[in-house]
C-alpha positions as protocol buffer text, in pm:
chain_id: "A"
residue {
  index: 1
  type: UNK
  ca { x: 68 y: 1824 z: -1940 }
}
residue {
  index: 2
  type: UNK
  ca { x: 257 y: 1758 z: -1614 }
}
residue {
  index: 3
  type: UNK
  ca { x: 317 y: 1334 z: -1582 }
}
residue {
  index: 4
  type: UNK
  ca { x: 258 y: 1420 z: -1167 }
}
residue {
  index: 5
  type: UNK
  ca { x: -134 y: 1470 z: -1271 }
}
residue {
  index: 6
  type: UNK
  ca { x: -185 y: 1193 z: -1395 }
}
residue {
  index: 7
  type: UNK
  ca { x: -41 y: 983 z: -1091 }
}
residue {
  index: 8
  type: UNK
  ca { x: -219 y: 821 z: -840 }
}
residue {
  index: 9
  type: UNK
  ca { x: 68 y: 811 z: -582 }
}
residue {
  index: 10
  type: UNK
  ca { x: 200 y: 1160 z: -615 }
}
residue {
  index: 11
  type: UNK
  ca { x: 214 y: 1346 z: -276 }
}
residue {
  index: 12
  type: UNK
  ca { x: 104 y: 1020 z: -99 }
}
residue {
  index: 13
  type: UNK
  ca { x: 347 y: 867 z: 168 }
}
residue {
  index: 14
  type: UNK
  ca { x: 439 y: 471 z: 186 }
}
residue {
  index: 15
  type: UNK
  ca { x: 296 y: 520 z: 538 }
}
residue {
  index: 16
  type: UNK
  ca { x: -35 y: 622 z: 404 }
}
residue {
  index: 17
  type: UNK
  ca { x: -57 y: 363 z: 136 }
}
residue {
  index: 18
  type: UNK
  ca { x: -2 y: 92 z: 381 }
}
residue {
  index: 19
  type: UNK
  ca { x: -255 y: 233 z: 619 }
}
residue {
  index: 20
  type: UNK
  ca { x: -555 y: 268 z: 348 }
}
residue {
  index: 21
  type: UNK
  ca { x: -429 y: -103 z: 259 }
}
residue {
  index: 22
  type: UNK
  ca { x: -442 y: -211 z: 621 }
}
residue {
  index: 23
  type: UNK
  ca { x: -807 y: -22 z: 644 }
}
residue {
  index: 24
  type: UNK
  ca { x: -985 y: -228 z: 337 }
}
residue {
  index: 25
  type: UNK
  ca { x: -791 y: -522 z: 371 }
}
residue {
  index: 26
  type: UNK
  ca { x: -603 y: -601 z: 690 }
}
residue {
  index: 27
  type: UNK
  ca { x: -326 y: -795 z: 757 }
}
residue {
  index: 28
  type: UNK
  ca { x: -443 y: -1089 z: 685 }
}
residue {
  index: 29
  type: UNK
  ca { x: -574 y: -999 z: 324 }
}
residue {
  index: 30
  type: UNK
  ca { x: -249 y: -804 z: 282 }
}
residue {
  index: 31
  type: UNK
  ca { x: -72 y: -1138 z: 325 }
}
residue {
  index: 32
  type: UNK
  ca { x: -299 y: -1320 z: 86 }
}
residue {
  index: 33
  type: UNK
  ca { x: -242 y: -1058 z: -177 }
}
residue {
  index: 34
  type: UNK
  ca { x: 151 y: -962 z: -145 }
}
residue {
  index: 35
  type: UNK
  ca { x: 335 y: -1298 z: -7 }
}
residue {
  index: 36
  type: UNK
  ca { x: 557 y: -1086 z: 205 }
}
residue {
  index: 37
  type: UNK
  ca { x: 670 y: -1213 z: 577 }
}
residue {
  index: 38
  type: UNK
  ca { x: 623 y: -878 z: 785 }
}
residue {
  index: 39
  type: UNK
  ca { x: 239 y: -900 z: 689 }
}
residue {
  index: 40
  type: UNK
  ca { x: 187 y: -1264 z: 782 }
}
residue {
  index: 41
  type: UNK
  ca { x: 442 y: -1293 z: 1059 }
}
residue {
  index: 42
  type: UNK
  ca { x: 408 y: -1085 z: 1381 }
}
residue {
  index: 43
  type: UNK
  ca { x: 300 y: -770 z: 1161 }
}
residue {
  index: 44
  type: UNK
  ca { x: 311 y: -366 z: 1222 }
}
residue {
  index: 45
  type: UNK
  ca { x: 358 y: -90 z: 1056 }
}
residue {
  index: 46
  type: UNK
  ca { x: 696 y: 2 z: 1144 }
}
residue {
  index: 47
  type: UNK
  ca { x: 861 y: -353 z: 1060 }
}
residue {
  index: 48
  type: UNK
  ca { x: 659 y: -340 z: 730 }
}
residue {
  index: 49
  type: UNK
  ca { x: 766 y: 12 z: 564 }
}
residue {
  index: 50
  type: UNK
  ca { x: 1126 y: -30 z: 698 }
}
residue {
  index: 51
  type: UNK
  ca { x: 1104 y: -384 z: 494 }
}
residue {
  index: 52
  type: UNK
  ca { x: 889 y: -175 z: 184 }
}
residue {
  index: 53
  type: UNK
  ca { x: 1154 y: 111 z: 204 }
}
residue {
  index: 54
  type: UNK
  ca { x: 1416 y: -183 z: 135 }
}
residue {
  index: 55
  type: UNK
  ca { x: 1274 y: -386 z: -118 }
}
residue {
  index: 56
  type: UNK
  ca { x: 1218 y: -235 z: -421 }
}
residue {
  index: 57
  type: UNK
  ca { x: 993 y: -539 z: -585 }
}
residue {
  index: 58
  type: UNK
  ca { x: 781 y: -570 z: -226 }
}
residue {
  index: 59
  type: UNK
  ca { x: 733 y: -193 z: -270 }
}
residue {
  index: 60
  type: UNK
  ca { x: 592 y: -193 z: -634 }
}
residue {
  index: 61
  type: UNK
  ca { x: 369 y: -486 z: -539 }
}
residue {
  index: 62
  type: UNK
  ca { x: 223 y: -256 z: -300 }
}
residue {
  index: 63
  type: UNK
  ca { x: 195 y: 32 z: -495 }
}
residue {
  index: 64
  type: UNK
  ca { x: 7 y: -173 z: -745 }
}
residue {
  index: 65
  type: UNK
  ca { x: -246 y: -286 z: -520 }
}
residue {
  index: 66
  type: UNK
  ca { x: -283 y: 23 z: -397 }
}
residue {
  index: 67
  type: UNK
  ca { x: -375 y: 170 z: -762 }
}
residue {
  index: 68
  type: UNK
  ca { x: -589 y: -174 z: -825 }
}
residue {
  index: 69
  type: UNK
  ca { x: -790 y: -74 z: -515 }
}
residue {
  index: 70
  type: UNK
  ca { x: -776 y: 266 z: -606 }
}
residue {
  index: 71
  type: UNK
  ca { x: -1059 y: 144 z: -887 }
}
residue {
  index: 72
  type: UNK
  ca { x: -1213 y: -92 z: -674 }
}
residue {
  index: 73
  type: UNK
  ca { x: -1569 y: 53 z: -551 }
}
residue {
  index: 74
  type: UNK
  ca { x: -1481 y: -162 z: -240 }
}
residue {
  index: 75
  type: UNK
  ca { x: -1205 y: 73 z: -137 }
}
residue {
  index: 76
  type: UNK
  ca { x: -1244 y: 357 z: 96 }
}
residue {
  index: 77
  type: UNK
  ca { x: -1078 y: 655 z: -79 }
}
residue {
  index: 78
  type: UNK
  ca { x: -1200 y: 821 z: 264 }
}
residue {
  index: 79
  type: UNK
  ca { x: -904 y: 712 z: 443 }
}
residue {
  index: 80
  type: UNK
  ca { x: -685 y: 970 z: 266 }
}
residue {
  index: 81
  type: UNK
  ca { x: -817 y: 1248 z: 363 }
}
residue {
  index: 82
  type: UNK
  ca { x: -745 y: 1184 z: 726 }
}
């Protein structure tokens, strides 16, 4: 059984992640979730996956909400196949 199956996050960029996060939650509820600066303090995209790309902890937080949402019947699994 190939492990890459079984992953949520295989073949998905950081970019993308962050959008879909940005489309359910914004930046606002990004900073509630994952205390990280560049989502409470003058946020974008850019400044936020060059600090992600960085920061290995910041980056797994991420990833984790992005699986936890992933479940969520809130989420809009839509925005991935943009």
């Amino acid at each position: 059984m190939d492990r890459t199956a079984n992953d949520p996050l295989h073949g998905i960029t950081l970019e993308t992640i962050l959008n879909s996060l940005l489309i359910c939650y914004g930046w606002e509820g990004l900073a509630e979730r994952v205390k990280i600066n560049c989502f409470s303090s003058n946020p974008s995209i850019n400044s936020s996956l060059k600090f992600l790309r960085k920061t290995p902890w910041a980056r797994t937080e991420i990833e984790t909400l992005y699986r936890d949402s992933l479940k969520s019947k809130d989420f809009d699994n839509s925005s991935l196949l943009e």
